[in-house]
Each structure stands twice: as C-alpha cells, then as structure tokens.
Amino acid sequence: MVKSLDELVNISFYVLQGAVISIKIYVVTIIFAIPLGMLCAMGKLTKIAPLKWFLEMYTWLFRGTPLLLQLFFTYFGLPLLIGVELSREMAAYLTFIVNYGAYFTEIFRAGIQSIDKGQYEAAKALGMNYRMTMKRIIIPQAVKVILPPTGNEAVTLIKDTALVSVIALADILRNAKSVVSRTASVEGYFVAAALYLIITFIIIKIFKYIEKRFAYYD
Amino acid sequence: MIRRFGMEEIIKVENLHKSFHSLPVLKGIDLKINKGEIVSVIGPSGSGKSTLLRCLNHLETADKGSISFEGNYIAKADATGKAVYKSNKEVLAICSNIGMVFQNFNLFPHKSVLENIIEAPVMVKKMPKEEAESKALGLLEKVGLLEKKDAYPYQLSGGQKQRVAIARALAMEPDIMLFDEPTSALDPELIGEVLQVIKKLAEERMTMIIVTHEMHFAREISDRVIFMDYGRIVVDGTPDDIFVNPEHPRIKTFLNKVL
C-alpha cells in the first residue's frame, strides 16, 4: 500500500502523463480514420470492380488480424521487410488509422446501404444527380444509422490505445505498469482504470449528444 | 367527356421490351401520349403497368425499343432493336421535366415539408431560395397543407404525405406527371383527399399518366384508359370502351374481379 497522500498524488500524475500519448493517438486516429472509412465506403459502393476488390481485401485483412500483430508488423516488421523505420509514435498512428479505417469503412458502407432504394428513386425523378443525391439525401440519413456503431468504435479505440505500451510508448497503461512495479503496490492500476473510465464516460456523453441532435426526425 | 387536344406529342414509346432476369415484363409496348391528355393504366398485378411507367423516366432501363420525350430520344433502338440510352447526364436533364409520384411517397424524412419541396428547384434548377419557397407555399396551399410547411414527414398521415409528394413533384414544373399507384398504400378513408388533388390537376389540364386500381376514379378522370395484361397493351381506348362496352374477354374477367 501507498503510505501517504503525497505519494498517491505523485503516482496519479505519473500515470496522467501517459494520458498525453493515449489521447494523441486517439485524436489522430479519429481525425484520419473516419474520412478514410468514408472514402473507402463510397469506393465499395461504386461499380468499379478492381477498386471494390482492393477495398474488400483491405477490410478483410485489417479486420481479420489482431491489431497487436499489425502494430508489431508496422514497428518491427517493416524495417526488416522494406527497410522503412518509423518512430514509435508514427508506427502507432499509422497502424491505428489503417486498422480503424477498415472498421469505419464497413460501418459506413452498411449505414449507406440501409437507406431505402425509394430515396434514390425520388431524388433521381427530381433530376438530382448521384453526387447531389449522396450529399443531400443519402448521407445525412445514413449518419443517423452510423452514429451508434461509430460511438462503439470510439469507446473501443481509447482502450485499444493501451496496446501501444508493447512498442514502449509511455501511455496510460505503460506508466501505470511501471509505477506499480516501482512502488510494489496496486494503486497505479486503479489510477489507470479511473482515467480510462473518465475518458470513455466523456466519449459516450459526446456521442449521446450528437445522436440526440440527429433524432429530430422519426 | 369530350376534349380537344392540339395533337402535340409529349411521350412516344416504340416496341419497348423489358425483362427482369430473363422474366419478360414488357413485351413490345407502343404508346403515344399527347399534351393535356389524362391516361389511366389499369390491369392485373404483374401486368407491367408500373414497369412501363418507370421506364418512361429511366427508373428502369429498357432492354429494347425507343422512348422519346417532347421529340428528344431518351433511348433509341439500334439496328438490332436494342435500346441505346443517351448519357446519364442528358437522360437526367430530360427526365427532370417528368414529375413522378410513388406508391410509398418517398419523401425525404430528414427534411421538413417545405425543405422537401424546395430541394430540387434550388439544387437542380438553381432557383433562388426565396423564389423556391414562395412557389412551394403556393403549391402547399393548392394541396391544402399550408399549415404543415414546417412539419416533418413522420408527423403526417399517409394522405398528407402523398399530397406533399405531389407538391414536391410539381415544384419542378414538369410537363407531365406520372402517378405510380398513388393511393395503394393509403387507408381507405385517406384515398379521397389524394384523388381530389389529382382531379384538381386534371382540371388544369396537366398531362398525366396514372397507374391505378381505383376503377371509378380512372373512369371519371381519364381521357384514355389503357388495359395491360402479361406485358402487353390489350386495349387503348376511351373509358367507355373499357368500362361500358368491354369487348375483350380479359377485361371483362378483370373488371368482374375488381368492381
């Protein structure tokens, strides 16, 4: 057990420092993976066979293998394979963006496909072209369908950032682990758990708010 | 009802064929619609009525034959009879003069009644928003739903939805209106209000093709009635030809079942 309040504060601050890298990875992933998913979802809905095939391979590969393996591969595998050495942070960003992009692709594709065929027909009968129809009619409705599963991914992502501790990035988990072994007491883990809970709580609240804003119709 | 037409042809269909996965649905349709004509299309389900209507504005792609609108070909048969379409852009531009009302309304659920109506005039015709809105309010008044302008589709009854859908189609100032079973999805007590609006359009001499199961309405409103069966036009005549002196045995059987 920790002996003093002072020590507990020190432990907490040390673990909190790890939140910087966790949140950095989180934000960068969200900012890039969502547009990537959007683009790939649109690509999957085209009639261009090679593009569809390529995107099918992409989502199959990145959803079908462990994120941890992908992270090892990017950081330790790429230098061996093609001589590209990435910094720890870059390797983490890249892996997370591509991995989460694959999940978002499938979520967005399914969301867009859930919109009734009659909506496309009505837009076409009014003279709207494909671009206009997607932008003004289909995607605004798909967003509502897409929000709950996207919120799920957003919560999973903050917990997945803990995986970067295996490539020695000083995130929440790695700092917690090192403080636990240094103090030989369990408080570091509690602090880490509390931090993850606070962050996921905020993410859930944000998504609830957005979902509410899109619930103005039916 | 006797009406005079300047025989100005608005839609011409020649030898139209359409199959869904080797199941032939239209087997050689020839049809001319003149400006100001009100034409009802009746017949048993599966006879190809809706498919014919949907081919006219390219919601379905015909396999063979020609379709032209106001003298412009949307699709033209080549030497083998195959329907060759103009570019998507050209087809879309031509078809934006063809209004369509669907069985299931297909209103945009995320847009208010007013937004539903001004969407296409503003986006497609690039009409200024204020102008589109004042026109939309006029149309809403015409269909009797002015007070619903800020409502969302989920807040409307089926009959109200369909009246908004009619206003939305009219907002593009089409030269012809196609109605694909406009009352089939409605509760019986709501059918009247929609038919009333269509009647109003008839009085204004809007050119219309109406696929319907409302036989009394078809008889009352139409200049011409087309009876379809097994993908062919069996009779194309006056309402009296169909309803008063049906010579063709298939029409007799059909009318006995539905009237």
CSV table of C-alpha atoms in Angstrom, one decimal:
chain,number,residue,atom,x,y,z
A,1,MET,CA,0.0,0.0,0.0
A,2,VAL,CA,1.0,3.6,-0.6
A,3,LYS,CA,2.0,5.3,2.6
A,4,SER,CA,1.0,8.9,2.1
A,5,LEU,CA,-1.4,11.1,0.1
A,6,ASP,CA,1.7,12.8,-1.3
A,7,GLU,CA,2.8,9.5,-2.8
A,8,LEU,CA,-0.6,8.9,-4.3
A,9,VAL,CA,-0.6,12.3,-5.9
A,10,ASN,CA,2.8,11.6,-7.4
A,11,ILE,CA,1.6,8.2,-8.8
A,12,SER,CA,-1.5,9.8,-10.2
A,13,PHE,CA,0.5,12.5,-12.0
A,14,TYR,CA,2.9,10.0,-13.4
A,15,VAL,CA,0.0,7.9,-14.9
A,16,LEU,CA,-1.7,11.0,-16.1
A,17,GLN,CA,1.4,11.9,-18.1
A,18,GLY,CA,0.7,8.8,-20.1
A,19,ALA,CA,-2.7,10.1,-21.0
A,20,VAL,CA,-1.0,12.6,-23.3
A,21,ILE,CA,0.2,9.9,-25.7
A,22,SER,CA,-3.0,7.9,-25.3
A,23,ILE,CA,-5.2,10.9,-26.2
A,24,LYS,CA,-2.8,11.9,-29.0
A,25,ILE,CA,-3.2,8.5,-30.7
A,26,TYR,CA,-6.9,8.6,-30.0
A,27,VAL,CA,-7.4,12.1,-31.6
A,28,VAL,CA,-5.2,11.4,-34.6
A,29,THR,CA,-6.9,8.1,-35.3
A,30,ILE,CA,-10.4,9.6,-35.2
A,31,ILE,CA,-9.4,12.6,-37.4
A,32,PHE,CA,-7.9,10.4,-40.1
A,33,ALA,CA,-9.7,7.1,-39.9
A,34,ILE,CA,-13.2,8.5,-40.2
A,35,PRO,CA,-12.6,10.3,-43.5
A,36,LEU,CA,-10.6,7.2,-44.7
A,37,GLY,CA,-13.6,5.0,-43.8
A,38,MET,CA,-16.0,7.4,-45.6
A,39,LEU,CA,-13.9,7.3,-48.8
A,40,CYS,CA,-13.4,3.5,-48.7
A,41,ALA,CA,-17.2,3.0,-48.1
A,42,MET,CA,-18.0,5.2,-51.1
A,43,GLY,CA,-15.4,3.2,-53.1
A,44,LYS,CA,-17.1,-0.1,-52.1
A,45,LEU,CA,-20.4,1.2,-53.3
A,46,THR,CA,-19.1,2.1,-56.8
A,47,LYS,CA,-19.3,-0.3,-59.8
A,48,ILE,CA,-15.5,-0.2,-60.3
A,49,ALA,CA,-14.6,-3.9,-59.8
A,50,PRO,CA,-10.8,-3.6,-59.1
A,51,LEU,CA,-11.4,-0.9,-56.6
A,52,LYS,CA,-14.1,-2.9,-54.8
A,53,TRP,CA,-11.9,-6.0,-54.8
A,54,PHE,CA,-9.0,-4.0,-53.4
A,55,LEU,CA,-11.2,-2.5,-50.6
A,56,GLU,CA,-12.6,-5.9,-49.9
A,57,MET,CA,-9.1,-7.2,-49.4
A,58,TYR,CA,-8.2,-4.2,-47.2
A,59,THR,CA,-11.1,-4.6,-44.8
A,60,TRP,CA,-10.7,-8.4,-44.7
A,61,LEU,CA,-7.0,-8.1,-43.9
A,62,PHE,CA,-7.2,-5.4,-41.2
A,63,ARG,CA,-10.4,-6.7,-39.5
A,64,GLY,CA,-9.3,-10.3,-39.7
A,65,THR,CA,-5.9,-10.0,-37.9
A,66,PRO,CA,-5.2,-8.7,-34.4
A,67,LEU,CA,-4.4,-5.1,-34.0
A,68,LEU,CA,-1.5,-6.1,-31.8
A,69,LEU,CA,0.0,-8.1,-34.7
A,70,GLN,CA,-0.4,-5.2,-37.1
A,71,LEU,CA,1.3,-2.9,-34.6
A,72,PHE,CA,4.3,-5.3,-34.3
A,73,PHE,CA,4.4,-5.6,-38.0
A,74,THR,CA,4.5,-1.9,-38.6
A,75,TYR,CA,7.1,-1.2,-36.0
A,76,PHE,CA,9.3,-4.3,-36.1
A,77,GLY,CA,8.3,-5.9,-39.4
A,78,LEU,CA,8.6,-3.0,-41.9
A,79,PRO,CA,12.3,-2.3,-41.2
A,80,LEU,CA,13.1,-5.9,-41.9
A,81,LEU,CA,10.8,-6.2,-44.9
A,82,ILE,CA,11.4,-3.0,-46.8
A,83,GLY,CA,13.9,-1.1,-44.6
A,84,VAL,CA,11.4,1.6,-43.5
A,85,GLU,CA,11.9,2.6,-40.0
A,86,LEU,CA,9.2,4.5,-38.3
A,87,SER,CA,9.3,6.3,-35.0
A,88,ARG,CA,7.2,4.6,-32.3
A,89,GLU,CA,4.6,7.3,-32.5
A,90,MET,CA,4.3,7.2,-36.3
A,91,ALA,CA,4.0,3.4,-36.3
A,92,ALA,CA,1.2,3.7,-33.7
A,93,TYR,CA,-0.6,6.4,-35.7
A,94,LEU,CA,-0.3,4.6,-39.0
A,95,THR,CA,-1.5,1.2,-37.6
A,96,PHE,CA,-4.4,2.6,-35.7
A,97,ILE,CA,-5.6,4.8,-38.7
A,98,VAL,CA,-5.5,1.9,-41.2
A,99,ASN,CA,-7.0,-0.6,-38.7
A,100,TYR,CA,-9.8,1.7,-37.6
A,101,GLY,CA,-10.3,2.9,-41.1
A,102,ALA,CA,-11.2,-0.7,-42.0
A,103,TYR,CA,-13.9,-0.9,-39.3
A,104,PHE,CA,-15.3,2.5,-40.2
A,105,THR,CA,-15.4,1.5,-43.9
A,106,GLU,CA,-17.7,-1.4,-43.0
A,107,ILE,CA,-19.9,0.7,-40.6
A,108,PHE,CA,-20.3,3.4,-43.2
A,109,ARG,CA,-21.0,1.1,-46.1
A,110,ALA,CA,-23.7,-0.7,-44.1
A,111,GLY,CA,-25.2,2.6,-43.0
A,112,ILE,CA,-25.4,3.9,-46.5
A,113,GLN,CA,-26.8,0.6,-47.8
A,114,SER,CA,-29.5,0.7,-45.2
A,115,ILE,CA,-31.2,3.7,-46.8
A,116,ASP,CA,-34.3,2.8,-48.7
A,117,LYS,CA,-34.0,2.5,-52.5
A,118,GLY,CA,-37.0,4.8,-52.8
A,119,GLN,CA,-34.9,7.7,-51.6
A,120,TYR,CA,-32.6,7.3,-54.6
A,121,GLU,CA,-35.5,7.0,-56.9
A,122,ALA,CA,-37.3,10.1,-55.6
A,123,ALA,CA,-34.1,12.1,-55.9
A,124,LYS,CA,-33.5,10.8,-59.5
A,125,ALA,CA,-37.1,11.5,-60.5
A,126,LEU,CA,-36.5,15.1,-59.3
A,127,GLY,CA,-33.4,15.4,-61.6
A,128,MET,CA,-30.8,15.1,-58.8
A,129,ASN,CA,-27.5,13.5,-59.9
A,130,TYR,CA,-25.6,10.9,-58.0
A,131,ARG,CA,-23.3,13.4,-56.2
A,132,MET,CA,-26.2,15.6,-55.1
A,133,THR,CA,-28.3,12.6,-54.0
A,134,MET,CA,-25.5,11.2,-51.8
A,135,LYS,CA,-24.6,14.5,-50.3
A,136,ARG,CA,-28.1,15.9,-49.7
A,137,ILE,CA,-30.3,12.9,-49.3
A,138,ILE,CA,-28.5,9.6,-48.5
A,139,ILE,CA,-25.5,10.5,-46.3
A,140,PRO,CA,-27.4,12.9,-44.0
A,141,GLN,CA,-29.8,10.0,-43.3
A,142,ALA,CA,-27.0,7.4,-43.1
A,143,VAL,CA,-25.3,9.5,-40.4
A,144,LYS,CA,-28.1,8.7,-38.1
A,145,VAL,CA,-27.8,5.0,-38.6
A,146,ILE,CA,-24.0,5.1,-38.4
A,147,LEU,CA,-23.7,7.1,-35.1
A,148,PRO,CA,-24.4,4.3,-32.6
A,149,PRO,CA,-21.8,1.8,-34.0
A,150,THR,CA,-19.3,4.6,-34.6
A,151,GLY,CA,-19.8,5.5,-30.9
A,152,ASN,CA,-19.0,1.9,-30.0
A,153,GLU,CA,-15.8,2.0,-32.0
A,154,ALA,CA,-14.9,5.3,-30.4
A,155,VAL,CA,-15.1,3.8,-27.0
A,156,THR,CA,-13.2,0.6,-28.1
A,157,LEU,CA,-10.5,2.8,-29.6
A,158,ILE,CA,-9.4,4.5,-26.3
A,159,LYS,CA,-9.0,1.1,-24.7
A,160,ASP,CA,-7.1,-0.2,-27.7
A,161,THR,CA,-4.6,2.6,-27.4
A,162,ALA,CA,-3.3,0.6,-24.4
A,163,LEU,CA,-1.7,-1.7,-26.9
A,164,VAL,CA,1.0,0.8,-27.8
A,165,SER,CA,2.6,0.1,-24.5
A,166,VAL,CA,4.1,-3.0,-26.2
A,167,ILE,CA,6.2,-0.9,-28.5
A,168,ALA,CA,7.4,1.1,-25.4
A,169,LEU,CA,5.3,4.1,-25.8
A,170,ALA,CA,4.7,5.7,-22.5
A,171,ASP,CA,0.9,5.7,-22.5
A,172,ILE,CA,-1.5,5.4,-19.5
A,173,LEU,CA,-1.1,1.6,-19.2
A,174,ARG,CA,2.7,1.5,-19.5
A,175,ASN,CA,3.1,4.3,-17.0
A,176,ALA,CA,0.7,2.5,-14.6
A,177,LYS,CA,2.7,-0.7,-15.0
A,178,SER,CA,6.0,0.9,-14.3
A,179,VAL,CA,4.7,2.7,-11.3
A,180,VAL,CA,3.2,-0.5,-9.9
A,181,SER,CA,6.5,-2.3,-10.1
A,182,ARG,CA,8.4,0.7,-8.7
A,183,THR,CA,6.1,1.2,-5.7
A,184,ALA,CA,5.2,-2.5,-5.4
A,185,SER,CA,1.6,-1.5,-4.8
A,186,VAL,CA,-1.5,-1.7,-6.8
A,187,GLU,CA,-2.7,1.9,-6.8
A,188,GLY,CA,-1.2,2.7,-10.3
A,189,TYR,CA,-3.7,0.2,-11.8
A,190,PHE,CA,-6.6,1.9,-10.0
A,191,VAL,CA,-5.5,5.3,-11.3
A,192,ALA,CA,-5.2,4.0,-14.9
A,193,ALA,CA,-8.7,2.3,-14.6
A,194,ALA,CA,-10.1,5.6,-13.3
A,195,LEU,CA,-8.6,7.5,-16.2
A,196,TYR,CA,-10.0,5.2,-18.9
A,197,LEU,CA,-13.4,5.3,-17.2
A,198,ILE,CA,-13.4,9.1,-17.2
A,199,ILE,CA,-12.3,9.3,-20.9
A,200,THR,CA,-14.9,6.7,-22.0
A,201,PHE,CA,-17.6,8.5,-20.0
A,202,ILE,CA,-16.8,11.7,-21.9
A,203,ILE,CA,-16.8,10.0,-25.3
A,204,ILE,CA,-20.2,8.3,-24.5
A,205,LYS,CA,-21.6,11.7,-23.5
A,206,ILE,CA,-20.4,13.3,-26.6
A,207,PHE,CA,-22.0,10.6,-28.8
A,208,LYS,CA,-25.2,10.7,-26.9
A,209,TYR,CA,-25.4,14.5,-27.5
A,210,ILE,CA,-24.7,14.1,-31.3
A,211,GLU,CA,-27.2,11.2,-31.5
A,212,LYS,CA,-29.8,13.4,-29.9
A,213,ARG,CA,-29.2,16.2,-32.4
A,214,PHE,CA,-29.8,13.8,-35.2
A,215,ALA,CA,-33.0,12.4,-33.7
A,216,TYR,CA,-35.2,15.4,-34.8
A,217,TYR,CA,-37.0,13.2,-37.3
A,218,ASP,CA,-38.8,9.9,-36.7
B,1,MET,CA,-66.1,13.7,-71.6
B,2,ILE,CA,-65.0,15.2,-74.9
B,3,ARG,CA,-61.8,17.3,-75.0
B,4,ARG,CA,-59.9,18.8,-77.8
B,5,PHE,CA,-56.1,18.4,-78.0
B,6,GLY,CA,-53.6,20.2,-80.1
B,7,MET,CA,-52.1,16.8,-81.0
B,8,GLU,CA,-48.8,17.7,-79.6
B,9,GLU,CA,-46.9,14.6,-78.7
B,10,ILE,CA,-45.2,14.6,-75.4
B,11,ILE,CA,-44.2,10.9,-74.9
B,12,LYS,CA,-43.6,8.3,-77.6
B,13,VAL,CA,-42.7,4.7,-76.8
B,14,GLU,CA,-42.0,2.2,-79.6
B,15,ASN,CA,-41.6,-1.5,-79.3
B,16,LEU,CA,-40.5,-1.4,-75.6
B,17,HIS,CA,-39.2,-4.6,-74.1
B,18,LYS,CA,-38.0,-5.2,-70.5
B,19,SER,CA,-37.1,-8.3,-68.6
B,20,PHE,CA,-36.1,-8.9,-65.1
B,21,HIS,CA,-33.6,-11.7,-65.0
B,22,SER,CA,-34.9,-13.4,-68.1
B,23,LEU,CA,-38.5,-12.9,-67.0
B,24,PRO,CA,-40.2,-10.7,-69.6
B,25,VAL,CA,-42.3,-8.0,-68.0
B,26,LEU,CA,-42.9,-5.7,-71.0
B,27,LYS,CA,-43.2,-7.5,-74.4
B,28,GLY,CA,-43.4,-4.8,-77.0
B,29,ILE,CA,-45.2,-1.6,-75.9
B,30,ASP,CA,-46.2,1.1,-78.3
B,31,LEU,CA,-47.6,4.2,-76.8
B,32,LYS,CA,-48.1,7.9,-77.6
B,33,ILE,CA,-49.2,10.5,-75.1
B,34,ASN,CA,-50.3,13.9,-76.2
B,35,LYS,CA,-50.1,17.1,-74.3
B,36,GLY,CA,-53.0,17.7,-72.0
B,37,GLU,CA,-54.1,14.0,-72.1
B,38,ILE,CA,-55.0,12.2,-68.9
B,39,VAL,CA,-54.3,8.5,-69.3
B,40,SER,CA,-55.0,5.8,-66.8
B,41,VAL,CA,-53.3,2.5,-66.9
B,42,ILE,CA,-55.1,-0.5,-65.4
B,43,GLY,CA,-54.7,-4.2,-65.3
B,44,PRO,CA,-53.9,-7.1,-63.0
B,45,SER,CA,-50.8,-7.0,-60.8
B,46,GLY,CA,-47.8,-8.2,-62.6
B,47,SER,CA,-49.1,-7.0,-65.9
B,48,GLY,CA,-46.2,-4.5,-66.3
B,49,LYS,CA,-48.1,-1.2,-65.5
B,50,SER,CA,-45.6,0.1,-63.0
B,51,THR,CA,-42.6,-1.1,-65.0
B,52,LEU,CA,-43.9,0.8,-68.1
B,53,LEU,CA,-44.3,3.9,-66.0
B,54,ARG,CA,-40.8,3.5,-64.5
B,55,CYS,CA,-39.2,3.1,-67.9
B,56,LEU,CA,-40.6,6.4,-69.0
B,57,ASN,CA,-38.3,8.4,-66.6
B,58,HIS,CA,-35.5,5.9,-66.6
B,59,LEU,CA,-36.1,4.4,-63.1
B,60,GLU,CA,-35.9,1.2,-65.1
B,61,THR,CA,-33.7,0.6,-68.1
B,62,ALA,CA,-35.4,-0.8,-71.1
B,63,ASP,CA,-33.8,-3.7,-73.0
B,64,LYS,CA,-35.3,-3.0,-76.4
B,65,GLY,CA,-37.1,-0.2,-78.1
B,66,SER,CA,-37.2,3.6,-78.1
B,67,ILE,CA,-38.5,6.2,-75.7
B,68,SER,CA,-38.7,9.9,-76.5
B,69,PHE,CA,-39.9,12.9,-74.6
B,70,GLU,CA,-41.0,16.0,-76.4
B,71,GLY,CA,-39.2,14.8,-79.5
B,72,ASN,CA,-35.9,14.1,-77.7
B,73,TYR,CA,-34.9,10.5,-77.6
B,74,ILE,CA,-34.0,9.2,-74.1
B,75,ALA,CA,-33.4,5.8,-75.6
B,76,LYS,CA,-33.3,4.8,-79.2
B,77,ALA,CA,-33.4,1.4,-80.7
B,78,ASP,CA,-30.4,0.4,-82.7
B,79,ALA,CA,-30.4,-1.8,-85.8
B,80,THR,CA,-31.0,-4.9,-83.7
B,81,GLY,CA,-33.7,-3.2,-81.7
B,82,LYS,CA,-31.6,-2.8,-78.5
B,83,ALA,CA,-32.4,0.3,-76.5
B,84,VAL,CA,-29.4,2.6,-76.6
B,85,TYR,CA,-29.6,5.4,-74.0
B,86,LYS,CA,-28.2,8.9,-74.1
B,87,SER,CA,-25.6,9.8,-71.4
B,88,ASN,CA,-26.8,9.7,-67.8
B,89,LYS,CA,-26.5,13.5,-67.7
B,90,GLU,CA,-28.7,14.0,-70.7
B,91,VAL,CA,-31.2,11.5,-69.6
B,92,LEU,CA,-31.4,13.1,-66.2
B,93,ALA,CA,-31.9,16.6,-67.7
B,94,ILE,CA,-34.7,15.4,-69.9
B,95,CYS,CA,-36.4,13.4,-67.1
B,96,SER,CA,-36.3,16.3,-64.7
B,97,ASN,CA,-39.3,17.6,-66.8
B,98,ILE,CA,-41.2,14.4,-65.9
B,99,GLY,CA,-42.8,14.5,-62.4
B,100,MET,CA,-43.3,11.2,-60.5
B,101,VAL,CA,-45.4,10.3,-57.6
B,102,PHE,CA,-44.7,7.0,-55.9
B,103,GLN,CA,-46.8,4.5,-54.1
B,104,ASN,CA,-44.7,4.8,-51.0
B,105,PHE,CA,-44.4,8.6,-51.2
B,106,ASN,CA,-40.6,8.5,-50.8
B,107,LEU,CA,-40.5,11.9,-49.0
B,108,PHE,CA,-37.1,12.8,-47.6
B,109,PRO,CA,-37.6,12.0,-43.8
B,110,HIS,CA,-34.8,14.3,-42.6
B,111,LYS,CA,-36.3,17.4,-44.3
B,112,SER,CA,-39.3,19.4,-43.4
B,113,VAL,CA,-42.3,19.6,-45.8
B,114,LEU,CA,-41.0,22.9,-47.2
B,115,GLU,CA,-37.5,21.6,-47.5
B,116,ASN,CA,-38.7,18.6,-49.3
B,117,ILE,CA,-40.4,20.8,-51.9
B,118,ILE,CA,-37.7,23.3,-52.5
B,119,GLU,CA,-34.8,20.8,-52.6
B,120,ALA,CA,-34.9,20.0,-56.3
B,121,PRO,CA,-35.8,23.5,-57.6
B,122,VAL,CA,-32.9,25.0,-55.6
B,123,MET,CA,-30.3,22.2,-56.2
B,124,VAL,CA,-31.2,21.2,-59.7
B,125,LYS,CA,-32.8,24.3,-61.3
B,126,LYS,CA,-30.6,26.7,-59.2
B,127,MET,CA,-33.7,28.7,-58.3
B,128,PRO,CA,-33.0,31.3,-55.6
B,129,LYS,CA,-34.2,30.0,-52.2
B,130,GLU,CA,-36.8,32.8,-51.6
B,131,GLU,CA,-38.4,32.2,-55.0
B,132,ALA,CA,-38.5,28.5,-54.4
B,133,GLU,CA,-40.0,29.0,-51.0
B,134,SER,CA,-42.8,31.3,-52.2
B,135,LYS,CA,-43.6,28.8,-55.0
B,136,ALA,CA,-43.6,26.0,-52.5
B,137,LEU,CA,-46.0,27.8,-50.3
B,138,GLY,CA,-48.3,28.3,-53.3
B,139,LEU,CA,-48.2,24.6,-54.0
B,140,LEU,CA,-48.8,23.7,-50.4
B,141,GLU,CA,-51.9,25.9,-50.5
B,142,LYS,CA,-53.0,24.1,-53.6
B,143,VAL,CA,-52.8,20.7,-51.9
B,144,GLY,CA,-54.3,22.1,-48.7
B,145,LEU,CA,-51.3,21.7,-46.4
B,146,LEU,CA,-50.0,25.2,-45.9
B,147,GLU,CA,-50.2,24.8,-42.1
B,148,LYS,CA,-47.9,21.7,-42.3
B,149,LYS,CA,-45.0,23.5,-44.0
B,150,ASP,CA,-42.6,23.1,-41.0
B,151,ALA,CA,-43.8,19.5,-40.1
B,152,TYR,CA,-41.5,16.5,-40.8
B,153,PRO,CA,-42.9,13.6,-42.8
B,154,TYR,CA,-43.2,11.3,-39.8
B,155,GLN,CA,-45.7,13.8,-38.4
B,156,LEU,CA,-48.1,13.4,-41.4
B,157,SER,CA,-50.8,10.9,-42.3
B,158,GLY,CA,-50.4,8.8,-45.4
B,159,GLY,CA,-52.7,11.1,-47.4
B,160,GLN,CA,-50.9,14.2,-46.3
B,161,LYS,CA,-47.6,12.6,-47.2
B,162,GLN,CA,-48.8,11.8,-50.7
B,163,ARG,CA,-50.1,15.4,-51.1
B,164,VAL,CA,-46.7,16.7,-50.2
B,165,ALA,CA,-45.1,14.3,-52.6
B,166,ILE,CA,-47.4,15.7,-55.4
B,167,ALA,CA,-46.4,19.3,-54.4
B,168,ARG,CA,-42.8,18.3,-54.5
B,169,ALA,CA,-43.0,16.9,-58.0
B,170,LEU,CA,-45.0,19.9,-59.2
B,171,ALA,CA,-42.3,22.2,-57.8
B,172,MET,CA,-40.1,21.2,-60.7
B,173,GLU,CA,-42.8,22.5,-63.1
B,174,PRO,CA,-42.9,19.2,-65.0
B,175,ASP,CA,-44.6,18.9,-68.4
B,176,ILE,CA,-46.1,15.6,-67.4
B,177,MET,CA,-46.9,13.8,-64.1
B,178,LEU,CA,-46.6,10.1,-63.6
B,179,PHE,CA,-48.5,8.5,-60.8
B,180,ASP,CA,-47.5,5.0,-59.7
B,181,GLU,CA,-50.4,3.7,-57.7
B,182,PRO,CA,-50.6,6.9,-55.7
B,183,THR,CA,-53.4,5.6,-53.4
B,184,SER,CA,-52.4,1.9,-53.0
B,185,ALA,CA,-50.6,2.4,-49.7
B,186,LEU,CA,-53.3,4.5,-48.1
B,187,ASP,CA,-56.0,3.7,-45.6
B,188,PRO,CA,-59.4,3.8,-47.4
B,189,GLU,CA,-60.5,7.0,-45.6
B,190,LEU,CA,-57.4,8.9,-46.9
B,191,ILE,CA,-57.7,8.0,-50.6
B,192,GLY,CA,-60.3,10.7,-51.3
B,193,GLU,CA,-58.1,13.6,-50.4
B,194,VAL,CA,-55.3,12.5,-52.7
B,195,LEU,CA,-57.7,11.8,-55.6
B,196,GLN,CA,-59.1,15.3,-55.0
B,197,VAL,CA,-55.7,16.8,-55.6
B,198,ILE,CA,-55.2,14.8,-58.8
B,199,LYS,CA,-58.6,15.9,-60.0
B,200,LYS,CA,-57.6,19.5,-59.5
B,201,LEU,CA,-54.6,18.9,-61.7
B,202,ALA,CA,-56.8,17.3,-64.3
B,203,GLU,CA,-58.9,20.5,-64.4
B,204,GLU,CA,-55.8,22.5,-65.0
B,205,ARG,CA,-55.1,20.2,-68.0
B,206,MET,CA,-51.9,18.8,-66.6
B,207,THR,CA,-50.7,15.9,-68.7
B,208,MET,CA,-50.9,12.8,-66.6
B,209,ILE,CA,-50.3,9.0,-66.7
B,210,ILE,CA,-51.9,7.3,-63.7
B,211,VAL,CA,-51.3,3.7,-62.8
B,212,THR,CA,-54.2,2.9,-60.5
B,213,HIS,CA,-56.5,0.3,-59.0
B,214,GLU,CA,-59.2,2.9,-58.4
B,215,MET,CA,-61.6,2.0,-61.3
B,216,HIS,CA,-64.2,4.6,-60.6
B,217,PHE,CA,-61.7,7.3,-60.4
B,218,ALA,CA,-60.0,6.1,-63.6
B,219,ARG,CA,-63.3,6.1,-65.4
B,220,GLU,CA,-64.2,9.6,-64.2
B,221,ILE,CA,-61.0,11.4,-64.7
B,222,SER,CA,-59.4,9.8,-67.8
B,223,ASP,CA,-59.5,10.8,-71.5
B,224,ARG,CA,-58.0,7.4,-72.3
B,225,VAL,CA,-57.7,4.2,-70.4
B,226,ILE,CA,-55.1,1.6,-71.2
B,227,PHE,CA,-55.6,-2.0,-70.1
B,228,MET,CA,-52.5,-4.1,-69.8
B,229,ASP,CA,-52.1,-7.8,-69.3
B,230,TYR,CA,-49.0,-10.0,-69.5
B,231,GLY,CA,-46.7,-7.2,-70.5
B,232,ARG,CA,-48.8,-6.0,-73.4
B,233,ILE,CA,-51.3,-3.3,-74.0
B,234,VAL,CA,-54.6,-5.2,-74.6
B,235,VAL,CA,-56.9,-2.2,-75.1
B,236,ASP,CA,-56.1,1.5,-75.5
B,237,GLY,CA,-59.4,3.4,-75.7
B,238,THR,CA,-61.9,5.7,-74.1
B,239,PRO,CA,-63.2,5.0,-70.6
B,240,ASP,CA,-66.4,3.8,-72.2
B,241,ASP,CA,-64.5,1.3,-74.4
B,242,ILE,CA,-63.2,-0.3,-71.2
B,243,PHE,CA,-65.9,0.2,-68.6
B,244,VAL,CA,-69.1,0.3,-70.5
B,245,ASN,CA,-68.7,-2.0,-73.5
B,246,PRO,CA,-65.7,-4.1,-72.7
B,247,GLU,CA,-65.3,-6.4,-75.8
B,248,HIS,CA,-62.2,-8.1,-74.8
B,249,PRO,CA,-62.9,-11.1,-72.5
B,250,ARG,CA,-59.8,-10.5,-70.4
B,251,ILE,CA,-61.1,-7.0,-69.5
B,252,LYS,CA,-64.5,-8.5,-68.6
B,253,THR,CA,-62.9,-11.0,-66.3
B,254,PHE,CA,-60.6,-8.4,-64.7
B,255,LEU,CA,-63.5,-5.9,-64.1
B,256,ASN,CA,-65.7,-8.6,-62.6
B,257,LYS,CA,-63.0,-9.3,-60.1
B,258,VAL,CA,-62.2,-5.7,-59.1
B,259,LEU,CA,-65.6,-3.9,-59.3
